Amino acid sequence: MPSARRLEGVRAYGRAADAFDTVAWRPPSSARFDGRAANDPEVPEPTLKALVAELPGWVTVIAGGLVAALLGAMMGGMLAV
């Protein structure tokens, strides 16, 4: 094992790992990284039901029209084959 790799083993596991020596994997400690900002309060995310309830009524009509047009184009393409 090259000396550079041996030094990596010393840094990672506290001892040099030989080429045929098994080294146990250790999971990182839980205090290693916390993705939240220091002053970020935990806010519950809105449910899908709440998100749909906030949408205006015309969005449903437009979405239904787009789905119908897409299905019509797919059916026309399938019949053309």
CSV table of N, CA and C in Angstrom, one decimal:
chain,number,residue,atom,x,y,z
A,1,MET,N,0.8,-1.2,0.0
A,1,MET,CA,0.0,0.0,0.0
A,1,MET,C,0.9,1.2,0.0
A,2,PRO,N,0.6,2.2,-0.9
A,2,PRO,CA,1.5,3.4,-0.9
A,2,PRO,C,1.3,4.2,0.4
A,3,SER,N,2.3,5.0,0.6
A,3,SER,CA,2.3,5.8,1.9
A,3,SER,C,1.2,6.8,2.0
A,4,ALA,N,0.8,7.3,0.8
A,4,ALA,CA,-0.3,8.3,0.8
A,4,ALA,C,-1.6,7.6,1.2
A,5,ARG,N,-1.9,6.4,0.7
A,5,ARG,CA,-3.1,5.6,1.1
A,5,ARG,C,-3.0,5.2,2.6
A,6,ARG,N,-1.8,4.9,3.0
A,6,ARG,CA,-1.7,4.5,4.4
A,6,ARG,C,-2.0,5.7,5.3
A,7,LEU,N,-1.6,6.9,4.9
A,7,LEU,CA,-2.0,8.1,5.7
A,7,LEU,C,-3.5,8.3,5.7
A,8,GLU,N,-4.1,8.1,4.6
A,8,GLU,CA,-5.6,8.2,4.6
A,8,GLU,C,-6.2,7.2,5.6
A,9,GLY,N,-5.7,6.0,5.7
A,9,GLY,CA,-6.2,5.0,6.6
A,9,GLY,C,-6.0,5.5,8.0
A,10,VAL,N,-4.9,6.1,8.3
A,10,VAL,CA,-4.6,6.6,9.7
A,10,VAL,C,-5.6,7.7,10.0
A,11,ARG,N,-5.9,8.6,9.1
A,11,ARG,CA,-6.8,9.7,9.3
A,11,ARG,C,-8.2,9.2,9.5
A,12,ALA,N,-8.6,8.2,8.7
A,12,ALA,CA,-10.0,7.7,8.7
A,12,ALA,C,-10.3,6.8,9.9
A,13,TYR,N,-9.4,5.9,10.2
A,13,TYR,CA,-9.7,4.8,11.1
A,13,TYR,C,-8.8,4.8,12.3
A,14,GLY,N,-7.9,5.7,12.4
A,14,GLY,CA,-7.0,5.8,13.6
A,14,GLY,C,-5.8,4.9,13.6
A,15,ARG,N,-5.7,4.1,12.5
A,15,ARG,CA,-4.6,3.2,12.4
A,15,ARG,C,-4.3,3.0,10.9
A,16,ALA,N,-3.1,2.6,10.5
A,16,ALA,CA,-2.8,2.3,9.1
A,16,ALA,C,-3.5,1.0,8.7
A,17,ALA,N,-4.2,0.9,7.6
A,17,ALA,CA,-4.8,-0.3,7.2
A,17,ALA,C,-3.9,-1.0,6.1
A,18,ASP,N,-3.5,-2.2,6.4
A,18,ASP,CA,-2.6,-2.9,5.4
A,18,ASP,C,-3.5,-3.3,4.2
A,19,ALA,N,-2.8,-3.8,3.2
A,19,ALA,CA,-3.5,-4.1,1.9
A,19,ALA,C,-4.5,-5.2,2.1
A,20,PHE,N,-4.2,-6.2,3.0
A,20,PHE,CA,-5.1,-7.4,3.1
A,20,PHE,C,-5.9,-7.3,4.4
A,21,ASP,N,-5.8,-6.2,5.1
A,21,ASP,CA,-6.5,-6.1,6.4
A,21,ASP,C,-7.9,-5.5,6.2
A,22,THR,N,-8.9,-6.1,6.9
A,22,THR,CA,-10.3,-5.6,6.8
A,22,THR,C,-10.4,-4.4,7.8
A,23,VAL,N,-11.1,-3.4,7.3
A,23,VAL,CA,-11.4,-2.2,8.1
A,23,VAL,C,-12.9,-2.1,8.2
A,24,ALA,N,-13.4,-2.0,9.4
A,24,ALA,CA,-14.9,-1.9,9.6
A,24,ALA,C,-15.3,-0.5,9.2
A,25,TRP,N,-16.5,-0.4,8.6
A,25,TRP,CA,-17.0,0.9,8.2
A,25,TRP,C,-17.8,1.5,9.4
A,26,ARG,N,-17.6,2.8,9.6
A,26,ARG,CA,-18.2,3.5,10.7
A,26,ARG,C,-19.2,4.5,10.1
A,27,PRO,N,-20.4,4.6,10.5
A,27,PRO,CA,-21.3,5.6,10.1
A,27,PRO,C,-20.9,6.9,10.7
A,28,PRO,N,-21.1,8.1,10.0
A,28,PRO,CA,-20.7,9.3,10.6
A,28,PRO,C,-21.6,9.7,11.8
A,29,SER,N,-21.0,10.4,12.7
A,29,SER,CA,-21.8,10.7,13.9
A,29,SER,C,-23.0,11.6,13.5
A,30,SER,N,-24.0,11.6,14.3
A,30,SER,CA,-25.2,12.3,14.0
A,30,SER,C,-25.0,13.8,14.2
A,31,ALA,N,-24.1,14.2,15.0
A,31,ALA,CA,-23.9,15.6,15.2
A,31,ALA,C,-23.0,16.2,14.2
A,32,ARG,N,-22.6,15.5,13.2
A,32,ARG,CA,-21.7,15.9,12.2
A,32,ARG,C,-22.3,17.0,11.3
A,33,PHE,N,-23.5,16.9,10.9
A,33,PHE,CA,-24.1,17.9,10.0
A,33,PHE,C,-25.6,18.1,10.3
A,34,ASP,N,-26.0,19.3,10.5
A,34,ASP,CA,-27.4,19.6,10.7
A,34,ASP,C,-27.7,20.7,9.6
A,35,GLY,N,-28.6,20.3,8.7
A,35,GLY,CA,-28.9,21.1,7.5
A,35,GLY,C,-29.7,22.4,7.8
A,36,ARG,N,-30.3,22.4,9.0
A,36,ARG,CA,-31.1,23.6,9.3
A,36,ARG,C,-30.3,24.8,9.7
A,37,ALA,N,-30.8,26.0,9.4
A,37,ALA,CA,-30.1,27.2,9.9
A,37,ALA,C,-30.3,27.3,11.4
A,38,ALA,N,-29.4,28.0,12.1
A,38,ALA,CA,-29.4,28.0,13.5
A,38,ALA,C,-30.7,28.6,14.1
A,39,ASN,N,-31.3,29.5,13.4
A,39,ASN,CA,-32.5,30.2,14.0
A,39,ASN,C,-33.8,29.7,13.2
A,40,ASP,N,-33.7,28.6,12.5
A,40,ASP,CA,-34.8,28.2,11.7
A,40,ASP,C,-35.8,27.3,12.5
A,41,PRO,N,-37.0,27.8,12.8
A,41,PRO,CA,-38.0,27.0,13.5
A,41,PRO,C,-38.5,25.9,12.6
A,42,GLU,N,-38.9,24.8,13.2
A,42,GLU,CA,-39.5,23.7,12.4
A,42,GLU,C,-40.9,24.0,12.1
A,43,VAL,N,-41.2,24.2,10.8
A,43,VAL,CA,-42.6,24.5,10.3
A,43,VAL,C,-43.1,23.3,9.6
A,44,PRO,N,-44.3,22.9,10.0
A,44,PRO,CA,-44.9,21.7,9.3
A,44,PRO,C,-45.2,22.0,7.9
A,45,GLU,N,-45.0,21.1,7.0
A,45,GLU,CA,-45.3,21.3,5.6
A,45,GLU,C,-46.8,21.1,5.3
A,46,PRO,N,-47.3,21.9,4.4
A,46,PRO,CA,-48.7,21.8,4.1
A,46,PRO,C,-49.0,20.4,3.4
A,47,THR,N,-50.2,19.9,3.6
A,47,THR,CA,-50.6,18.6,3.0
A,47,THR,C,-51.0,18.9,1.5
A,48,LEU,N,-51.2,17.8,0.8
A,48,LEU,CA,-51.6,18.0,-0.6
A,48,LEU,C,-53.0,18.5,-0.7
A,49,LYS,N,-53.9,18.1,0.3
A,49,LYS,CA,-55.2,18.6,0.3
A,49,LYS,C,-55.3,20.1,0.5
A,50,ALA,N,-54.4,20.6,1.4
A,50,ALA,CA,-54.4,22.1,1.6
A,50,ALA,C,-53.9,22.8,0.4
A,51,LEU,N,-52.9,22.2,-0.3
A,51,LEU,CA,-52.4,22.9,-1.5
A,51,LEU,C,-53.4,22.9,-2.6
A,52,VAL,N,-54.2,21.9,-2.8
A,52,VAL,CA,-55.2,21.8,-3.8
A,52,VAL,C,-56.4,22.8,-3.4
A,53,ALA,N,-56.7,22.9,-2.1
A,53,ALA,CA,-57.7,23.8,-1.7
A,53,ALA,C,-57.3,25.3,-2.0
A,54,GLU,N,-56.1,25.6,-2.0
A,54,GLU,CA,-55.6,27.0,-2.3
A,54,GLU,C,-55.7,27.4,-3.7
A,55,LEU,N,-55.7,26.4,-4.7
A,55,LEU,CA,-55.7,26.7,-6.1
A,55,LEU,C,-57.0,27.4,-6.5
A,56,PRO,N,-57.0,28.4,-7.4
A,56,PRO,CA,-58.2,28.9,-8.0
A,56,PRO,C,-58.9,27.9,-8.8
A,57,GLY,N,-60.2,28.2,-9.0
A,57,GLY,CA,-61.1,27.2,-9.7
A,57,GLY,C,-60.7,27.0,-11.2
A,58,TRP,N,-60.2,28.1,-11.9
A,58,TRP,CA,-59.9,27.9,-13.3
A,58,TRP,C,-58.7,27.0,-13.5
A,59,VAL,N,-57.9,26.7,-12.5
A,59,VAL,CA,-56.8,25.8,-12.7
A,59,VAL,C,-57.3,24.4,-13.0
A,60,THR,N,-58.3,24.0,-12.4
A,60,THR,CA,-58.9,22.7,-12.6
A,60,THR,C,-59.4,22.5,-14.0
A,61,VAL,N,-60.1,23.6,-14.5
A,61,VAL,CA,-60.6,23.5,-15.9
A,61,VAL,C,-59.5,23.5,-16.9
A,62,ILE,N,-58.5,24.3,-16.7
A,62,ILE,CA,-57.3,24.3,-17.7
A,62,ILE,C,-56.6,22.9,-17.6
A,63,ALA,N,-56.4,22.4,-16.4
A,63,ALA,CA,-55.7,21.1,-16.3
A,63,ALA,C,-56.5,20.0,-16.9
A,64,GLY,N,-57.8,20.0,-16.7
A,64,GLY,CA,-58.6,19.0,-17.3
A,64,GLY,C,-58.6,19.1,-18.9
A,65,GLY,N,-58.6,20.3,-19.4
A,65,GLY,CA,-58.5,20.5,-20.8
A,65,GLY,C,-57.2,20.0,-21.4
A,66,LEU,N,-56.1,20.2,-20.7
A,66,LEU,CA,-54.8,19.8,-21.1
A,66,LEU,C,-54.7,18.3,-21.1
A,67,VAL,N,-55.3,17.6,-20.1
A,67,VAL,CA,-55.2,16.2,-20.0
A,67,VAL,C,-56.1,15.6,-21.1
A,68,ALA,N,-57.2,16.2,-21.4
A,68,ALA,CA,-58.1,15.7,-22.5
A,68,ALA,C,-57.4,15.8,-23.8
A,69,ALA,N,-56.7,16.9,-24.1
A,69,ALA,CA,-56.0,17.2,-25.3
A,69,ALA,C,-54.9,16.2,-25.5
A,70,LEU,N,-54.1,15.9,-24.4
A,70,LEU,CA,-53.0,14.9,-24.5
A,70,LEU,C,-53.6,13.5,-24.8
A,71,LEU,N,-54.6,13.1,-24.1
A,71,LEU,CA,-55.2,11.8,-24.3
A,71,LEU,C,-55.7,11.7,-25.7
A,72,GLY,N,-56.3,12.8,-26.3
A,72,GLY,CA,-56.8,12.8,-27.6
A,72,GLY,C,-55.7,12.6,-28.7
A,73,ALA,N,-54.6,13.3,-28.4
A,73,ALA,CA,-53.5,13.2,-29.3
A,73,ALA,C,-52.9,11.8,-29.3
A,74,MET,N,-52.8,11.2,-28.1
A,74,MET,CA,-52.3,9.9,-28.0
A,74,MET,C,-53.2,8.9,-28.7
A,75,MET,N,-54.5,9.1,-28.5
A,75,MET,CA,-55.5,8.1,-29.1
A,75,MET,C,-55.4,8.3,-30.6
A,76,GLY,N,-55.3,9.5,-31.2
A,76,GLY,CA,-55.2,9.7,-32.6
A,76,GLY,C,-53.9,9.1,-33.2
A,77,GLY,N,-52.8,9.2,-32.4
A,77,GLY,CA,-51.6,8.6,-32.9
A,77,GLY,C,-51.7,7.1,-32.9
A,78,MET,N,-52.4,6.6,-31.9
A,78,MET,CA,-52.5,5.1,-31.8
A,78,MET,C,-53.4,4.6,-33.0
A,79,LEU,N,-54.4,5.3,-33.3
A,79,LEU,CA,-55.3,4.9,-34.4
A,79,LEU,C,-54.7,5.1,-35.8
A,80,ALA,N,-53.7,6.0,-35.9
A,80,ALA,CA,-53.1,6.3,-37.1
A,80,ALA,C,-52.1,5.1,-37.5
A,81,VAL,N,-51.7,4.4,-36.4
A,81,VAL,CA,-50.7,3.3,-36.7
A,81,VAL,C,-51.5,2.1,-37.2
